[in-house]
Short mmCIF file of C-alpha atoms in Angstrom, two decimals:
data_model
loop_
_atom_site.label_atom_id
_atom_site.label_comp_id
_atom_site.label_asym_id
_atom_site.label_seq_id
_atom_site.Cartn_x
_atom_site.Cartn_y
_atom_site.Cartn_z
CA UNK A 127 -62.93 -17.37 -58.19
CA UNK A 128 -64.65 -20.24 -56.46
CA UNK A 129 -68.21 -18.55 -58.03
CA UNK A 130 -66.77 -18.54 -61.39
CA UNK A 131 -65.71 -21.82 -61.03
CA UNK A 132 -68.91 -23.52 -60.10
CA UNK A 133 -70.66 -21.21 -63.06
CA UNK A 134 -67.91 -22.96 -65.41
CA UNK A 135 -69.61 -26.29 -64.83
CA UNK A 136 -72.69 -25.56 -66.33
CA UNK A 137 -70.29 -26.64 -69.39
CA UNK A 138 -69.34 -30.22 -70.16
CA UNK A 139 -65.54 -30.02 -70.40
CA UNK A 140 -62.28 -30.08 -68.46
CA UNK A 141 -61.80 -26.42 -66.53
CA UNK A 142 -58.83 -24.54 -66.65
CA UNK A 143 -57.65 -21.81 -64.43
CA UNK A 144 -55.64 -18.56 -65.76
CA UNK A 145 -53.75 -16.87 -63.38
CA UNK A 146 -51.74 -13.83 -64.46
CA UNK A 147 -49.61 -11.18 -61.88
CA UNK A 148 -46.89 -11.08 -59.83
CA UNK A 149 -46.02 -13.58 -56.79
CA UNK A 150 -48.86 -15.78 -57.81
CA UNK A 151 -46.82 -19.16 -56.43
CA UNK A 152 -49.01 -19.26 -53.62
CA UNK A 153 -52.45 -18.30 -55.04
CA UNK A 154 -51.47 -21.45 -57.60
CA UNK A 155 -50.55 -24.00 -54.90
CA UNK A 156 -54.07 -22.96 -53.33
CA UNK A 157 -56.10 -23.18 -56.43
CA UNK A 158 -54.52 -26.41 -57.53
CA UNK A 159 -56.22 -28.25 -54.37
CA UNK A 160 -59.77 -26.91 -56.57
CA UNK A 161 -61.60 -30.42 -57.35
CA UNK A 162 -63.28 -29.21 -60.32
CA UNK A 163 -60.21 -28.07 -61.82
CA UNK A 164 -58.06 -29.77 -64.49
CA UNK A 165 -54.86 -27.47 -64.83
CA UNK A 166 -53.89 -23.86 -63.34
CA UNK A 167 -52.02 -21.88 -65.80
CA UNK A 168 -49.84 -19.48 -64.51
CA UNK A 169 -48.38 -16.38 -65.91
CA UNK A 170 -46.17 -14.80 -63.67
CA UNK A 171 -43.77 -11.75 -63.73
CA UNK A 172 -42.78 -8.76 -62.28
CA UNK A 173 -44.18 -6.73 -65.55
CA UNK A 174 -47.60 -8.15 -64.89
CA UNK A 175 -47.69 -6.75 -61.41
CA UNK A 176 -49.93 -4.19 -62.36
CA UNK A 177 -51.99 -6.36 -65.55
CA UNK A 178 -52.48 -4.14 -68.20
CA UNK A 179 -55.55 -4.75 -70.14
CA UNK A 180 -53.21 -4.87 -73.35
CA UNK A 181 -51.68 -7.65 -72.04
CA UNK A 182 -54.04 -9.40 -70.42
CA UNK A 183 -56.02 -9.41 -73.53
CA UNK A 184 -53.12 -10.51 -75.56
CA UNK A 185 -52.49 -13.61 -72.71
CA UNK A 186 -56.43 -14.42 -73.07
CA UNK A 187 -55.82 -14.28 -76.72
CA UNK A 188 -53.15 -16.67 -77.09
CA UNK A 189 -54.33 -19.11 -74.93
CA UNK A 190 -58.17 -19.09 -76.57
CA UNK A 191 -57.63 -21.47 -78.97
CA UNK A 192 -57.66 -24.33 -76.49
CA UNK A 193 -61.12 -23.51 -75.15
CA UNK A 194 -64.94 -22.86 -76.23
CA UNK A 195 -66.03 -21.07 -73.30
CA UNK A 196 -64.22 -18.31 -70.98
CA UNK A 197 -65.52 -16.44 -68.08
CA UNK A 198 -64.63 -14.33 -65.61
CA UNK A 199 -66.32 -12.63 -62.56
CA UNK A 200 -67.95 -9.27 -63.68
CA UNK A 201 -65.31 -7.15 -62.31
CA UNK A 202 -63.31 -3.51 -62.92
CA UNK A 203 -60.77 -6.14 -63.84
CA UNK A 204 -62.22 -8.17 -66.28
CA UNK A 205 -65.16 -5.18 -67.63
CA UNK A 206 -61.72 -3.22 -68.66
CA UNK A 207 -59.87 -6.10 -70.82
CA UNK A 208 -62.44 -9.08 -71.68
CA UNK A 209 -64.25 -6.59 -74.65
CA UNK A 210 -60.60 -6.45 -75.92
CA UNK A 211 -60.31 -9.85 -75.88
CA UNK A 212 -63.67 -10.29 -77.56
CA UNK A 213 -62.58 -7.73 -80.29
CA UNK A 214 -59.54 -9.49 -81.37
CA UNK A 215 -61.64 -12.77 -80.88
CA UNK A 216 -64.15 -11.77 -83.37
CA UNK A 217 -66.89 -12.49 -80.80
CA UNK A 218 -69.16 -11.15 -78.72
CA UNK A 219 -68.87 -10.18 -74.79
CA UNK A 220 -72.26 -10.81 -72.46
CA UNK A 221 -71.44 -9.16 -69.18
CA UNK A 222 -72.83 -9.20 -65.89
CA UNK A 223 -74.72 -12.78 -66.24
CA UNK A 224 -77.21 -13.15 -63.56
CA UNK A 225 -77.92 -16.62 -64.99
CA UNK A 226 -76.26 -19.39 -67.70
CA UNK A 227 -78.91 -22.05 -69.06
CA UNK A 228 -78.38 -24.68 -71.49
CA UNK A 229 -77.25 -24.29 -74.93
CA UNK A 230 -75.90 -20.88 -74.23
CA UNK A 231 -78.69 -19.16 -73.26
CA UNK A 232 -78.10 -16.80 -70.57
CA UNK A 233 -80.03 -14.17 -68.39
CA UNK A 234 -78.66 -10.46 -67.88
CA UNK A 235 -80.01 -7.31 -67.03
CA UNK A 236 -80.56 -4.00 -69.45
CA UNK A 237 -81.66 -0.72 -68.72
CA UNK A 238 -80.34 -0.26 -65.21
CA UNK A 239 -81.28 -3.50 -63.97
CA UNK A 240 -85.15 -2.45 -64.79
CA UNK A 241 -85.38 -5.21 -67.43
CA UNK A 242 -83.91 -8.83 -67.32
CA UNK A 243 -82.83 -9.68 -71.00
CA UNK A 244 -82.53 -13.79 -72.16
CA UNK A 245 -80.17 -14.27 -75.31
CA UNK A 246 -78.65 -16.45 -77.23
CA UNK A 247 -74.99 -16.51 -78.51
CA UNK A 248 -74.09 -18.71 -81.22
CA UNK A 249 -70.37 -17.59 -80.98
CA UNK A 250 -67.38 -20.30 -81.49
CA UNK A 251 -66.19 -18.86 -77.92
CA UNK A 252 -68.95 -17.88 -75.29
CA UNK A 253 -67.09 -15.21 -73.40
CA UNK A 254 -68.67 -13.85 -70.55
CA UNK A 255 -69.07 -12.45 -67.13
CA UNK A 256 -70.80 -13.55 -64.21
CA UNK A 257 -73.04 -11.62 -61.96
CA UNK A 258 -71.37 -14.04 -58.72
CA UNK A 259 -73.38 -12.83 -55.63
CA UNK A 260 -75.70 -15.36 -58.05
CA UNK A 261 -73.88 -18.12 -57.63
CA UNK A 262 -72.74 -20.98 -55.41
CA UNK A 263 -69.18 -21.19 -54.73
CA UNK A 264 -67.31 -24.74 -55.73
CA UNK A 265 -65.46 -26.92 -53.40
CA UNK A 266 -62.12 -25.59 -52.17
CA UNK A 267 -60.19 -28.50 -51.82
CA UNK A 268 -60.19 -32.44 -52.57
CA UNK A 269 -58.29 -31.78 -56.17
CA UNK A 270 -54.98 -31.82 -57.11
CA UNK A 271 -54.66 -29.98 -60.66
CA UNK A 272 -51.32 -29.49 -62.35
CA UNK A 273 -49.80 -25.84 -62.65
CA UNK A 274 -48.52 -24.72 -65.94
CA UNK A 275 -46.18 -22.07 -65.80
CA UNK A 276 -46.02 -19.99 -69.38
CA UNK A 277 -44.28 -17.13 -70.30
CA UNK A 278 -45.60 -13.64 -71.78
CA UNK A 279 -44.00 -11.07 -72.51
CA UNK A 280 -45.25 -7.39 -72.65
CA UNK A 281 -44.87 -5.99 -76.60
CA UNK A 282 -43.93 -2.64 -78.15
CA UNK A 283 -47.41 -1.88 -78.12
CA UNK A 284 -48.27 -2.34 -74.30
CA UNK A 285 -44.25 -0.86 -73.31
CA UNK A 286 -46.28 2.76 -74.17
CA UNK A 287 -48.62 2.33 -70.98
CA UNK A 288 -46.62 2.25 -67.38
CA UNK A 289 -48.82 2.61 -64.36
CA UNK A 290 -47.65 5.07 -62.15
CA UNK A 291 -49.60 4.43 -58.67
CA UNK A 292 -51.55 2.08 -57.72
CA UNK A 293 -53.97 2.60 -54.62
CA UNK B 27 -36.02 31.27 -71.41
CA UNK B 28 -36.60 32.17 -74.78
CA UNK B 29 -35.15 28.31 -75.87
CA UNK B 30 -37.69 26.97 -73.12
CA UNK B 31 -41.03 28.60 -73.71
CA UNK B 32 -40.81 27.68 -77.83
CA UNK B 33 -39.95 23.90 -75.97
CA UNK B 34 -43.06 24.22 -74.22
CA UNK B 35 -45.38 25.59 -76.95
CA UNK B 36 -43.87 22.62 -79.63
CA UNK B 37 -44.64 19.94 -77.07
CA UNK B 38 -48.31 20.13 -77.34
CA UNK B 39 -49.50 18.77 -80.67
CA UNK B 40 -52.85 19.42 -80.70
CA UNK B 41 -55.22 16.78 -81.33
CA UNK B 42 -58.28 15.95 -83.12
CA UNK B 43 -60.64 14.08 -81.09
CA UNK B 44 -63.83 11.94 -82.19
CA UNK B 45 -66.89 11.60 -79.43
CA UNK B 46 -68.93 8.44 -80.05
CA UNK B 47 -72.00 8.69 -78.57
CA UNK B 48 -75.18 6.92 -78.20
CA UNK B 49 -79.13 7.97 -78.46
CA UNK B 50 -80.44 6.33 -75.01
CA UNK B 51 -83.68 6.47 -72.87
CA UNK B 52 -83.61 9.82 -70.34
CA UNK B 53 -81.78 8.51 -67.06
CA UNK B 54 -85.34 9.10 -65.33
CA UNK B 55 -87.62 6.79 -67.04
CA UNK B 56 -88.50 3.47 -66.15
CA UNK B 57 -88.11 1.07 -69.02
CA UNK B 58 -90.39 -1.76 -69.29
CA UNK B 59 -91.04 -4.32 -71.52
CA UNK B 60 -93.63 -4.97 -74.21
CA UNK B 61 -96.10 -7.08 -73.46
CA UNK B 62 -95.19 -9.72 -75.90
CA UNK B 63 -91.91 -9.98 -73.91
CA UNK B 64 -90.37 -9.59 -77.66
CA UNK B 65 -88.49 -6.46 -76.60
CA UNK B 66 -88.44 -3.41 -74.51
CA UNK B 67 -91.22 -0.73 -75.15
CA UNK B 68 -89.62 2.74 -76.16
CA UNK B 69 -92.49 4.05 -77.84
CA UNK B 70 -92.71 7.77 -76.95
CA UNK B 71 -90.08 7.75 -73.94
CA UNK B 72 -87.76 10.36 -73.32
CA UNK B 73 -84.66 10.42 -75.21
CA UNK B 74 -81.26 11.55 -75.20
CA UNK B 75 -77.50 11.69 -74.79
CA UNK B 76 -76.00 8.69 -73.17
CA UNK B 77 -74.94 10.73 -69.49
CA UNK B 78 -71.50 9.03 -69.75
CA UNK B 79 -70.91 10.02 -73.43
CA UNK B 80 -71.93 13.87 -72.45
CA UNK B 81 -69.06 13.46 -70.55
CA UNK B 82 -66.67 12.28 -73.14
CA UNK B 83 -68.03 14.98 -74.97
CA UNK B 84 -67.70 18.15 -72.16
CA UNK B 85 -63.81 16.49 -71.88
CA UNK B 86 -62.89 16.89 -75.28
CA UNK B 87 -64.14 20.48 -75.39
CA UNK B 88 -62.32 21.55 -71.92
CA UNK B 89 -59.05 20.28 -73.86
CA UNK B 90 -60.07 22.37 -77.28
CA UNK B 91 -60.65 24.88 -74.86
CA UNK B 92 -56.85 24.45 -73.43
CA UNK B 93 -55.70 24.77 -76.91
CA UNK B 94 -54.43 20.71 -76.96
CA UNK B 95 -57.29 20.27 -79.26
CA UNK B 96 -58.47 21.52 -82.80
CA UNK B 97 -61.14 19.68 -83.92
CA UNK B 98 -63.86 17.90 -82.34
CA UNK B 99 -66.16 15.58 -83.92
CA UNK B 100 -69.20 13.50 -82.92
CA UNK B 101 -70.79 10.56 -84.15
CA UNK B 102 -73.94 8.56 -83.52
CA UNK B 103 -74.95 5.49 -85.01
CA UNK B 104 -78.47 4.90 -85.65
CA UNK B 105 -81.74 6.55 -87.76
CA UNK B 106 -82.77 10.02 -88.81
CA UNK B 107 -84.10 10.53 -85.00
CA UNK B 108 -80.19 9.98 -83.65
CA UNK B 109 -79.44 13.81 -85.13
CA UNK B 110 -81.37 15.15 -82.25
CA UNK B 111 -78.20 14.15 -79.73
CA UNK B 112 -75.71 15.04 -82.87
CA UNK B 113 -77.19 18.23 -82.56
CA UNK B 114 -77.09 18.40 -78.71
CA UNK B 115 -73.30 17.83 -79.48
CA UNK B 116 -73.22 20.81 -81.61
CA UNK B 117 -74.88 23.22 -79.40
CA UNK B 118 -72.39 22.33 -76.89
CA UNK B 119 -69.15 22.97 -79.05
CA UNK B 120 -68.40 20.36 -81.29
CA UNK B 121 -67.15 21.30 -84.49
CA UNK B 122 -68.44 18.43 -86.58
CA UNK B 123 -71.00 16.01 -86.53
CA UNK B 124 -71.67 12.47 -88.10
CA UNK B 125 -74.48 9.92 -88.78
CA UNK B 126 -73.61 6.54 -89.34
CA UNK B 127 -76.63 5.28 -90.75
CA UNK B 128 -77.80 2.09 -89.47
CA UNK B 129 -81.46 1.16 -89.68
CA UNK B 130 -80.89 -1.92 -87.30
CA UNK B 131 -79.65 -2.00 -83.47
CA UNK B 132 -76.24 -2.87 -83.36
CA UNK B 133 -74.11 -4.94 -80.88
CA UNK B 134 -70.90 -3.56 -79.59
CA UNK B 135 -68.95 -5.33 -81.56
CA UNK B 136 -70.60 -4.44 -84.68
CA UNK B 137 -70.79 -0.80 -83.30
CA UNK B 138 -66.58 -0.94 -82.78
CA UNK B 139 -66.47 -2.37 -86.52
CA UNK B 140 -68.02 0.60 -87.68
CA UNK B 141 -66.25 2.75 -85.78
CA UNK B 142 -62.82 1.61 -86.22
CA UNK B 143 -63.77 1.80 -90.13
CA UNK B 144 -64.50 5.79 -89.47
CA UNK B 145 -61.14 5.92 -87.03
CA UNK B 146 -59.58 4.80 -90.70
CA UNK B 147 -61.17 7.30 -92.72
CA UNK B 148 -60.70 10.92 -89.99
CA UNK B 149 -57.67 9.38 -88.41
CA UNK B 150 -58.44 11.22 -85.32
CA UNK B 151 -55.56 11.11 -82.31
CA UNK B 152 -58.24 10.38 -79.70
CA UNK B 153 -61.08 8.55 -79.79
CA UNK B 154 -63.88 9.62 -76.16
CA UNK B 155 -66.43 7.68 -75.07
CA UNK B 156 -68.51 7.18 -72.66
CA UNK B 157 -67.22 4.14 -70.65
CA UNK B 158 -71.41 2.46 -70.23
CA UNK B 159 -74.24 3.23 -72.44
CA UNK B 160 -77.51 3.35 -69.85
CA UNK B 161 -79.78 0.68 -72.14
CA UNK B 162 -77.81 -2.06 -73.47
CA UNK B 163 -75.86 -1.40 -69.60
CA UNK B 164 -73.07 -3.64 -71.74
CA UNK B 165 -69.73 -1.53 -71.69
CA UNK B 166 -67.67 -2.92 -74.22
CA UNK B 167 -67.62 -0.87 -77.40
CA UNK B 168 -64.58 1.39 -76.27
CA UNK B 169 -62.14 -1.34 -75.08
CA UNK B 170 -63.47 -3.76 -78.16
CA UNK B 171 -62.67 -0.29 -80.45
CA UNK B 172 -59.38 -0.11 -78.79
CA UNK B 173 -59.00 -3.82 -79.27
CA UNK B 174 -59.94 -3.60 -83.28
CA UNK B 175 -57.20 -0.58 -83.73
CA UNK B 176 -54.65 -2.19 -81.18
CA UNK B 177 -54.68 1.16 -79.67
CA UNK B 178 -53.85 2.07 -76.36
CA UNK B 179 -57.24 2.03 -73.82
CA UNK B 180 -57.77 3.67 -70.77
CA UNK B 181 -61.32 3.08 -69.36
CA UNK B 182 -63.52 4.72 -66.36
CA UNK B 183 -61.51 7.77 -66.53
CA UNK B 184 -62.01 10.06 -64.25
CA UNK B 185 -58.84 12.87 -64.96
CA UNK B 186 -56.93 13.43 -68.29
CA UNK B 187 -53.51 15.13 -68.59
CA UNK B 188 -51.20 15.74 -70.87
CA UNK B 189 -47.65 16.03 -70.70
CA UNK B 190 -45.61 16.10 -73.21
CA UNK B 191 -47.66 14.73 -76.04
CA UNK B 192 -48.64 11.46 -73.75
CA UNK B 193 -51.72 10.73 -71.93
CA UNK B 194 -51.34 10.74 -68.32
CA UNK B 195 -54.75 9.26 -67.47
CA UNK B 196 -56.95 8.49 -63.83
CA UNK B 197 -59.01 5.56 -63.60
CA UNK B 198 -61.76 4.51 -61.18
CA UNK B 199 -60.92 1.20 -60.37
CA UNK B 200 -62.49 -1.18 -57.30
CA UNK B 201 -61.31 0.12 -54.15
CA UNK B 202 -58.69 2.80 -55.83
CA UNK B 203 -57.56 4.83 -58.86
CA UNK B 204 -54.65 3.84 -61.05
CA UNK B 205 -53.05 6.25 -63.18
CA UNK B 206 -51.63 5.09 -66.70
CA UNK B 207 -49.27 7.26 -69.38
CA UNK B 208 -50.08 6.06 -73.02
CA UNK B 209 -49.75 7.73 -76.43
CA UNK B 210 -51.83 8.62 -78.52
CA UNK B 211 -53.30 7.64 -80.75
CA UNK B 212 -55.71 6.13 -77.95
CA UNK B 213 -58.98 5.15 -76.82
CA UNK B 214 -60.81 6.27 -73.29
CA UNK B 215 -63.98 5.82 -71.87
CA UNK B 216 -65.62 8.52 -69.77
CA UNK B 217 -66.64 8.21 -65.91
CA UNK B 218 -68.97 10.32 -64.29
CA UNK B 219 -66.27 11.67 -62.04
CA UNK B 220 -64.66 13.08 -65.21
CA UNK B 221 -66.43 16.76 -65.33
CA UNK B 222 -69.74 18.24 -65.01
CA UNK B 223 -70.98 19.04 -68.96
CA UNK B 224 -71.77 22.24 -69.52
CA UNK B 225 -75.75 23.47 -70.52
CA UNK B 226 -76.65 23.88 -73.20
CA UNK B 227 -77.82 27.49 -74.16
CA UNK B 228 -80.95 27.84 -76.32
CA UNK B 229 -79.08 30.54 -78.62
CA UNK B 230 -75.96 27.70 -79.29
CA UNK B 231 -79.20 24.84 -79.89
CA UNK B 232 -81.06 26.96 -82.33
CA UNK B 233 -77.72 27.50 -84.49
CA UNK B 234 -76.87 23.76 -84.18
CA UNK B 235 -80.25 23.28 -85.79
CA UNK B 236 -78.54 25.14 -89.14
CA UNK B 237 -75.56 22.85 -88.96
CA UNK B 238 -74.92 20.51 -91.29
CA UNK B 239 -75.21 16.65 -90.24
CA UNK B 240 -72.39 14.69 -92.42
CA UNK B 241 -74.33 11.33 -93.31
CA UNK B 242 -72.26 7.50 -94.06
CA UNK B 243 -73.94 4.36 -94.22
CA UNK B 244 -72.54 1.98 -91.91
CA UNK B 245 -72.19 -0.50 -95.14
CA UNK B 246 -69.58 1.52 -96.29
CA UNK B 247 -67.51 1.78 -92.83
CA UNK B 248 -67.46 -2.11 -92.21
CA UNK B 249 -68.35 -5.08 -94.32
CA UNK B 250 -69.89 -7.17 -91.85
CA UNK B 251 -72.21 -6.06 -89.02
CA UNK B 252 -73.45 -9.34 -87.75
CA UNK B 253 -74.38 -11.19 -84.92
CA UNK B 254 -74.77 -14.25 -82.99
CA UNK B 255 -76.54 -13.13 -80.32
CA UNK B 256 -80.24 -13.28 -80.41
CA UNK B 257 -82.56 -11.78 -77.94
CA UNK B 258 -84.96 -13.96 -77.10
CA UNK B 259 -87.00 -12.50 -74.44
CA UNK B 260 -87.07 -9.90 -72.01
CA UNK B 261 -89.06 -9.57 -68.75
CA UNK B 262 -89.78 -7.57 -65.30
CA UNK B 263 -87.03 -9.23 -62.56
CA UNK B 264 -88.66 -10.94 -59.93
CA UNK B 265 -89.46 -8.71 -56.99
CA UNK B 266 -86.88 -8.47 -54.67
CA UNK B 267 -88.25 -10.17 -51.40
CA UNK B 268 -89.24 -7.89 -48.39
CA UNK B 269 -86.53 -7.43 -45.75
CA UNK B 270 -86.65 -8.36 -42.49
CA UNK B 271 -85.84 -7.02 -39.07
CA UNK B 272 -83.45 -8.70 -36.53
CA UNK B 273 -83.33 -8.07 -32.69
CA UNK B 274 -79.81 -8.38 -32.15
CA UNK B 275 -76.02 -9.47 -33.91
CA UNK B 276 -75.64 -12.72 -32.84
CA UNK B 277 -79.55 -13.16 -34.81
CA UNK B 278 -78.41 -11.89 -37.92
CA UNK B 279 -75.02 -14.02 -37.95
CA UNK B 280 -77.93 -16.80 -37.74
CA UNK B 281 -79.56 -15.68 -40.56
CA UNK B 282 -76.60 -14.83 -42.74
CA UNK B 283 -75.60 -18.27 -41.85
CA UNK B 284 -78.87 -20.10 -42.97
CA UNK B 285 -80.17 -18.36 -45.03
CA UNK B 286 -77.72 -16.50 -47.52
CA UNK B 287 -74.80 -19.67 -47.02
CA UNK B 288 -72.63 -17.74 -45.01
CA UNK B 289 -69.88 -19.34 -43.52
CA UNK B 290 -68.84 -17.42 -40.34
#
């Protein structure tokens, strides 16, 4: 989170933080005391317990409008619902970015990590994820953002998928 | 009993599947660049099925095999040289193949446009892939196909059941497995873990090589194949730096400390 953070301010721009599961009170408070951040949104809710990428992606989706970039740490997590996101988005998804440069131009590696790829997006939204062993974590405290608590709830669609176990 | 078994049998509906997959370098070679740094140099490399899409495809015939399938069809998006894994697909069992032809090399979003435009046309009840193709290393298309149909998605699967008529679906996940029930129709994305393919015998390739390759333009399955990402260079990573050796813990808490910003 803290990586993701810092690779957020290679943007001018307020950040935002999305937080979406169950119990999250605490995780909020913390990430409220995050200088660099502006406002923690929160999504909580005992059907988000175990985040299903059909949700997630529909959360991401009606909160985009607000923002021009959104990343996440390259994770099972966010490799399983930010494509979704980028689908409905109409943009595209650059995973696994080892490094961001200016005007959108970011470094990533193809073929098994044999070749390192720059490209440019011209996307409305840059989506992406970040490689964050490559990065410096932010500041952990010295902030005081506001929490924003919004509501989601799970549609007819998503009510077909229950998770069953969790390990 | 009589009442039960017919229960059973009417459960199952049987599905028709379509297996995306994806012409990539073999898994062995080496890929460099050109020397222009304009692109990567595949002249005259090995080629072949995407290993993770193999695996879609071996999964999809193990359920035909089960009788929950009837019809199994694979596509590839690409030139004249993409029938090659088509007919790899073949030779192992599939009943149908399909070239989308596409002279340029598309994004995964453009990839999922096409595709969702062919989910319209076969209206298949799953959709396999595999869940990483091994050159663009991207994984997206499956989830971003899912996205485009607002299907159901399960991704990195590693088991597939089905009970009555749902899903019931294992996924590799960071430190775990989850298990998810869905309907279909839905999208997955193959793991490794899924199966073993089967070989393919020489007998099986040499009839593939009579079957027929059904042929769309990928015009005609989505309007607009676009992007706005541009590749403007690729190069060899820097050489990871030689390690070193440490004489004992309490030296390579030092180190971690200095040098890698560890805070202990």
């Amino acid at each position: 989170m803290f990586k993701v953070i810092s690779a957020a301010k290679s943007w001018d721009g307020e950040i935002d933080l999305l937080i979406m599961g169950k119990n999250t009170a605490d995780v909020a408070q913390n990430a409220a005391k995050i200088k660099d951040l502006s406002s923690i949104i929160r999504l909580d809710g005992n059907h988000l317990e175990h985040l299903l990428a059909e949700d997630a992606a529909k959360i991401v989706e009606m909160l985009s409008d607000s923002y021009q970039v959104i990343l996440a740490a390259h994770s099972w997590f966010s490799r399983n619902f930010l494509p979704r996101v980028a689908a409905i988005l109409n943009v595209s998804l650059i995973t696994d970015v080892l490094k961001i440069e200016n005007n959108n131009v970011y470094t990533r590696s193809i073929y098994a990590g044999n070749v390192h790829a720059k490209i440019h997006s011209k996307d409305p939204i840059q989506l992406l994820t970040i490689h964050t062993s490559l990065f410096d974590a932010c500041a952990k405290d010295g902030g005081d953002a506001k929490v924003i608590k919004k509501r989601f709830t799970s549609t007819n669609e998503s009510d077909k998928l229950e998770v069953r176990e969790n390990k | 009993m009589y009442n039960l078994v017919l229960k059973k049998f009417e459960s199952h509906k049987k599905m028709k599947i379509l297996v995306a997959i994806k012409r990539v370098q073999d898994y062995n070679v080496k890929v460099r660049p050109k020397s222009d740094g304009s692109d990567v140099d595949i002249d005259g490399i090995k080629m072949g099925i995407n290993p993770f899409d193999e695996n879609a495809l071996e999964e999809a015939l193990r359920l035909r095999e089960k009788e929950l399938a009837t019809e199994i069809t694979v596509v590839s998006i690409g030139d004249s040289k993409n029938e090659d894994v088509l007919r790899h697909g073949l030779a192992m069992g599939a009943n149908r193949a399909i070239l989308i032809e596409s002279e340029e090399y598309l994004q995964p979003l453009s990839v999922a446009k096409v595709l969702k435009g062919l989910v319209e046309k076969e209206k298949p009840d799953l959709i396999l892939l595999g869940k990483l193709a091994l050159d663009s290393d991207a994984g997206q298309t499956g989830q971003m196909l899912a996205g485009l149909l607002n299907y159901p998605q399960g991704t990195f699967v590693s088991k597939i059941e089905i009970n009555n008529n749902k899903l019931i679906v294992t996924r590799e996940i960071d430190g775990g497995t989850n298990i998810l029930e869905m309907s279909v129709p839905a999208v997955l994305t193959a793991d490794l873990r899924l199966n073993e393919p089967r070989f393919v015998k020489l007998p099986n390739l040499m009839m593939a090589r009579k079957k027929t390759i059904e042929k769309v333009k990928a015009s005609e399955l989505a309007s607009d194949t676009s992007t706005n990402i541009e590749l403007l260079e690729v190069s060899v990573p820097p050489s990871r730096k030689a390690g070193i050796k440490v004489s004992s813990a309490k030296e390579l808490l030092q180190k971690l400390k200095d040098n890698e910003g560890i805070k202990l």
